[in-house]
Short mmCIF file of C-alpha atoms and ligand atoms in Angstrom, two decimals:
data_model
loop_
_atom_site.label_atom_id
_atom_site.label_comp_id
_atom_site.label_asym_id
_atom_site.label_seq_id
_atom_site.Cartn_x
_atom_site.Cartn_y
_atom_site.Cartn_z
CA MET A 259 -0.08 -0.13 0.03
CA LYS A 260 1.18 3.46 -0.63
CA ALA A 261 2.38 5.78 2.07
CA GLU A 262 -0.01 8.67 3.19
CA ARG A 263 2.02 11.87 1.96
CA ILE A 264 1.11 14.18 5.03
CA GLY A 265 2.14 18.10 4.54
CA VAL A 266 2.59 19.93 7.95
CA PHE A 267 2.43 23.46 7.70
CA GLY A 268 3.26 25.54 10.98
CA GLY A 269 3.26 28.91 11.87
CA THR A 270 2.04 32.08 14.14
CA PHE A 271 -0.83 32.72 11.60
CA ASP A 272 -1.37 36.46 13.08
CA PRO A 273 -3.52 36.37 10.79
CA PRO A 274 -3.73 33.64 8.19
CA HIS A 275 -3.13 35.19 4.98
CA VAL A 276 -3.43 34.51 1.42
CA GLY A 277 0.50 33.74 0.73
CA HIS A 278 -0.48 31.15 3.68
CA LEU A 279 -3.04 29.59 1.55
CA ILE A 280 -1.37 29.78 -1.98
CA LEU A 281 2.02 28.15 -0.18
CA ALA A 282 -0.42 25.34 1.00
CA ALA A 283 -2.40 24.45 -1.89
CA GLU A 284 0.43 24.70 -3.71
CA ALA A 285 2.16 22.04 -2.00
CA GLN A 286 -0.21 20.16 -1.92
CA ASP A 287 -0.54 19.66 -5.57
CA GLN A 288 3.16 20.03 -6.18
CA LEU A 289 4.01 17.06 -3.55
CA ARG A 290 0.79 15.24 -3.64
CA LEU A 291 0.31 15.33 -0.32
CA ASP A 292 -2.96 13.19 1.34
CA ARG A 293 -3.49 15.75 3.68
CA LEU A 294 -2.13 19.19 5.03
CA LEU A 295 -2.18 19.50 8.77
CA TRP A 296 -1.68 23.40 9.50
CA VAL A 297 0.31 23.31 13.02
CA LEU A 298 -0.75 26.80 14.81
CA THR A 299 2.58 27.35 16.98
CA PRO A 300 1.36 29.21 20.63
CA ASP A 301 4.54 30.92 21.23
CA PRO A 302 7.04 30.46 18.32
CA PRO A 303 10.39 30.26 20.00
CA HIS A 304 12.01 33.15 17.29
CA LYS A 305 9.12 35.33 17.33
CA GLN A 306 9.90 36.86 21.02
CA ASP A 307 9.95 40.42 19.81
CA TRP A 308 6.90 41.51 19.25
CA SER A 309 3.49 40.61 20.95
CA ILE A 310 1.59 37.96 19.47
CA SER A 311 -2.07 38.24 19.48
CA PRO A 312 -3.57 35.55 21.87
CA LEU A 313 -3.67 31.96 20.71
CA ALA A 314 -7.90 31.79 21.02
CA ILE A 315 -8.18 34.86 18.62
CA ARG A 316 -5.36 33.08 16.07
CA LEU A 317 -7.23 30.06 16.34
CA GLN A 318 -10.27 31.33 15.57
CA LEU A 319 -8.90 33.26 12.23
CA LEU A 320 -7.18 29.90 11.20
CA LEU A 321 -10.28 28.06 11.77
CA ALA A 322 -12.02 30.69 9.66
CA ALA A 323 -9.06 30.56 6.84
CA ILE A 324 -9.11 26.86 6.12
CA GLY A 325 -12.79 25.87 7.53
CA ASP A 326 -13.87 25.81 3.54
CA ASN A 327 -11.22 23.13 2.34
CA PRO A 328 -11.96 19.60 3.34
CA SER A 329 -7.99 18.50 3.01
CA PHE A 330 -6.50 21.24 5.08
CA GLU A 331 -6.65 20.33 8.85
CA LEU A 332 -6.04 22.01 11.86
CA SER A 333 -3.67 19.78 14.25
CA ARG A 334 -3.48 20.80 18.11
CA VAL A 335 -0.03 19.00 18.65
CA ASP A 336 1.53 22.49 19.56
CA ILE A 337 -1.71 23.58 21.08
CA ASP A 338 -1.67 20.74 23.69
CA ARG A 339 1.78 20.47 24.22
CA PRO A 340 3.46 22.82 26.93
CA GLY A 341 6.35 25.07 25.01
CA PRO A 342 9.15 25.46 23.78
CA HIS A 343 7.67 24.59 20.80
CA TYR A 344 10.22 23.34 18.21
CA ALA A 345 9.56 21.58 15.07
CA VAL A 346 11.77 18.87 15.74
CA ASP A 347 9.54 17.66 18.38
CA THR A 348 6.62 18.95 16.75
CA VAL A 349 7.22 16.49 13.92
CA LYS A 350 8.62 13.48 15.98
CA ILE A 351 4.93 13.71 17.87
CA LEU A 352 3.44 13.81 14.06
CA GLN A 353 5.29 10.30 13.17
CA GLU A 354 3.97 8.97 16.41
CA GLN A 355 0.30 9.97 15.50
CA PHE A 356 1.25 8.60 11.80
CA PRO A 357 3.54 5.91 11.79
CA SER A 358 3.55 4.77 8.50
CA ALA A 359 2.92 8.63 6.98
CA GLU A 360 5.90 10.27 4.67
CA ILE A 361 6.09 13.76 6.33
CA TYR A 362 6.69 16.95 4.39
CA TYR A 363 7.50 20.22 6.54
CA LEU A 364 6.44 23.13 4.86
CA ILE A 365 8.12 26.30 5.03
CA GLY A 366 9.04 29.80 3.23
CA GLY A 367 12.24 30.91 1.55
CA ASP A 368 13.06 33.10 4.89
CA SER A 369 12.40 30.34 7.00
CA LEU A 370 14.63 27.97 4.68
CA HIS A 371 17.56 30.88 5.32
CA ASP A 372 16.77 30.47 9.20
CA LEU A 373 16.73 27.13 9.85
CA PRO A 374 20.28 26.73 11.18
CA THR A 375 19.26 28.93 13.85
CA TRP A 376 16.45 26.61 14.68
CA TYR A 377 16.48 23.42 17.13
CA GLN A 378 18.17 20.72 16.20
CA PRO A 379 17.72 21.07 12.50
CA GLN A 380 20.11 18.53 11.65
CA GLN A 381 17.63 16.11 13.53
CA LEU A 382 14.58 17.73 12.04
CA ILE A 383 15.73 17.25 8.13
CA LYS A 384 16.42 13.67 9.13
CA LEU A 385 13.14 12.67 10.37
CA VAL A 386 11.06 14.29 7.30
CA HIS A 387 10.79 12.86 4.33
CA GLY A 388 10.88 16.09 2.58
CA LEU A 389 11.03 19.96 2.79
CA GLY A 390 8.64 21.73 0.85
CA VAL A 391 10.21 25.39 0.30
CA MET A 392 8.08 27.90 -1.26
CA ARG A 393 10.27 31.49 -1.69
CA ARG A 394 9.50 34.49 -0.58
CA PRO A 395 10.25 37.95 -2.04
CA GLY A 396 13.70 38.86 -0.69
CA ASP A 397 14.68 35.91 1.05
CA GLN A 398 18.24 35.03 0.75
CA VAL A 399 18.69 30.94 -0.10
CA ASP A 400 22.17 30.38 -0.45
CA LEU A 401 21.99 26.05 -0.80
CA ARG A 402 25.92 25.84 -0.77
CA GLU A 403 26.11 27.39 2.64
CA LEU A 404 22.94 25.43 4.07
CA GLU A 405 24.43 22.51 3.25
CA ASP A 406 27.45 23.44 5.08
CA LYS A 407 25.32 23.86 8.24
CA ILE A 408 22.80 21.22 7.41
CA PRO A 409 24.67 18.54 5.65
CA GLY A 410 21.80 16.60 3.73
CA LEU A 411 19.34 19.36 3.62
CA THR A 412 19.49 19.80 0.03
CA ALA A 413 18.61 16.44 -0.79
CA LYS A 414 15.42 17.14 1.10
CA ILE A 415 14.46 20.22 -0.41
CA CYS A 416 11.33 20.09 -3.19
CA PHE A 417 10.95 23.74 -4.04
CA ILE A 418 7.40 25.01 -5.02
CA GLU A 419 6.68 26.51 -7.90
CA ALA A 420 4.61 29.42 -7.06
CA PRO A 421 4.69 33.47 -7.72
CA LEU A 422 6.65 35.35 -5.15
CA LEU A 423 4.40 36.86 -2.84
CA GLU A 424 5.13 39.86 -0.95
CA ILE A 425 2.65 39.35 1.49
CA SER A 426 3.46 38.78 5.26
CA ALA A 427 1.62 38.86 8.33
CA ARG A 428 2.97 41.65 9.75
CA GLN A 429 2.45 44.38 6.70
CA ILE A 430 -1.30 43.08 7.27
CA ARG A 431 -1.26 44.17 10.74
CA GLN A 432 0.88 47.18 9.83
CA ARG A 433 -2.05 48.29 7.18
CA ILE A 434 -4.86 47.57 9.73
CA ALA A 435 -3.28 49.82 12.46
CA GLU A 436 -2.96 52.24 9.86
CA GLY A 437 -6.13 52.11 8.44
CA ARG A 438 -5.20 51.00 5.16
CA ALA A 439 -6.94 48.47 2.76
CA PHE A 440 -6.14 44.94 3.53
CA ARG A 441 -9.29 43.18 2.46
CA TYR A 442 -7.79 40.88 -0.40
CA TYR A 443 -4.76 39.89 1.59
CA VAL A 444 -7.05 37.58 3.48
CA PRO A 445 -9.69 35.12 2.60
CA PRO A 446 -13.09 36.32 3.18
CA ALA A 447 -14.01 34.48 6.45
CA VAL A 448 -10.75 36.20 7.88
CA TYR A 449 -11.48 39.68 6.46
CA ARG A 450 -15.01 39.37 8.35
CA LEU A 451 -13.22 37.93 11.92
CA ILE A 452 -11.02 40.89 11.86
CA ASP A 453 -13.61 43.70 10.64
CA GLU A 454 -15.90 42.40 13.27
CA TYR A 455 -13.68 42.25 16.04
CA LYS A 456 -11.64 44.94 15.05
CA ILE A 457 -8.55 43.12 15.58
CA TYR A 458 -5.30 44.20 14.93
CA ARG A 459 -6.98 47.96 14.87
CA ASN A 460 -4.06 49.14 17.78
CA SER A 461 -1.11 47.22 17.01
CA SER A 462 1.69 48.46 19.29
CA LEU A 463 3.90 51.35 17.78
CA THR A 464 7.10 49.54 18.42
CA GLU A 465 5.76 47.21 15.58
CA LEU A 466 4.75 50.00 13.48
CA ALA A 467 8.40 51.77 14.29
CA ASP A 468 11.11 48.95 13.68
P1 ATP B 737 4.64 37.45 10.61
O1 ATP B 737 5.13 38.65 9.15
O2 ATP B 737 4.15 38.14 11.79
O3 ATP B 737 6.56 37.43 10.65
P2 ATP B 737 4.41 35.40 8.36
O4 ATP B 737 3.67 36.26 7.19
O5 ATP B 737 5.94 35.59 8.22
O6 ATP B 737 4.63 36.39 9.49
P3 ATP B 737 4.23 32.83 9.69
O7 ATP B 737 3.21 32.75 10.38
O8 ATP B 737 5.22 33.24 10.48
O9 ATP B 737 3.55 34.22 8.94
O10 ATP B 737 4.40 32.23 8.66
C1 ATP B 737 4.50 30.76 8.52
C2 ATP B 737 4.66 29.92 7.58
O11 ATP B 737 4.71 30.79 6.15
C3 ATP B 737 6.69 30.29 7.34
O12 ATP B 737 7.59 29.59 6.99
C4 ATP B 737 6.65 31.33 6.00
O13 ATP B 737 8.30 31.39 5.82
C5 ATP B 737 5.22 31.31 5.15
N1 ATP B 737 5.27 32.46 4.51
C6 ATP B 737 4.36 33.17 5.11
N2 ATP B 737 3.86 33.97 3.88
C7 ATP B 737 5.04 33.68 3.15
C8 ATP B 737 4.69 34.66 1.56
N3 ATP B 737 4.26 35.33 0.84
N4 ATP B 737 5.38 33.41 0.59
C9 ATP B 737 5.86 32.14 1.06
N5 ATP B 737 5.69 31.92 2.33
C10 ATP B 737 5.41 32.49 3.33
#
């Protein structure tokens, strides 16, 4: 029997935006994934510098973003365990949950660049079947340098073909705080929630300033 192919897409999703959805959908198509697990990270180890929206809000936004796609699933793997939420541990737990599956971990090009700073990147690379990477404008991906730091990495990378999308959650939070248009940067259900509950209207000035 063919092994199930599972995509694992971790993020802060503050808020989830069309960049995330396009990455997930293209990965699913190009890597022929049977299912795609969205892993919401409660307190990302690498994002201690700005105040992240409460988990309950991000959870609602994420469920709204993925709710109309039956092959997208929320995984509570990181929500239901104490931090720090390192990707390598997330993958280990998912492997126990889906012992015969092939796991593809999905990231943007900026995350690929930062991978050597993650916790136990070598182990993460060893555990996953593949690393689905969607490039991002301005990301600096030097495969030779990455391979030097994490031997075996390049063999695991599967680049996902997609247009470069200059969209980030930070930029959307900033737009909202400044009262600028943001509607089509997020899926309609996410837009409705942000609009109705006036989320991100008062983002901290420190974030806007840097
Ligand atoms: P922030 O702007 O708050 O840092 P973000 O937009 O980068 O957030 P995250 O939730 O941190 O969103 O991202 C989760 C994953 O999605 C990361 O691996 C990131 O590289 C990837 N990603 C986010 N936006 C894009 C994009 N426009 N193109 C490709 N990958 C993306």
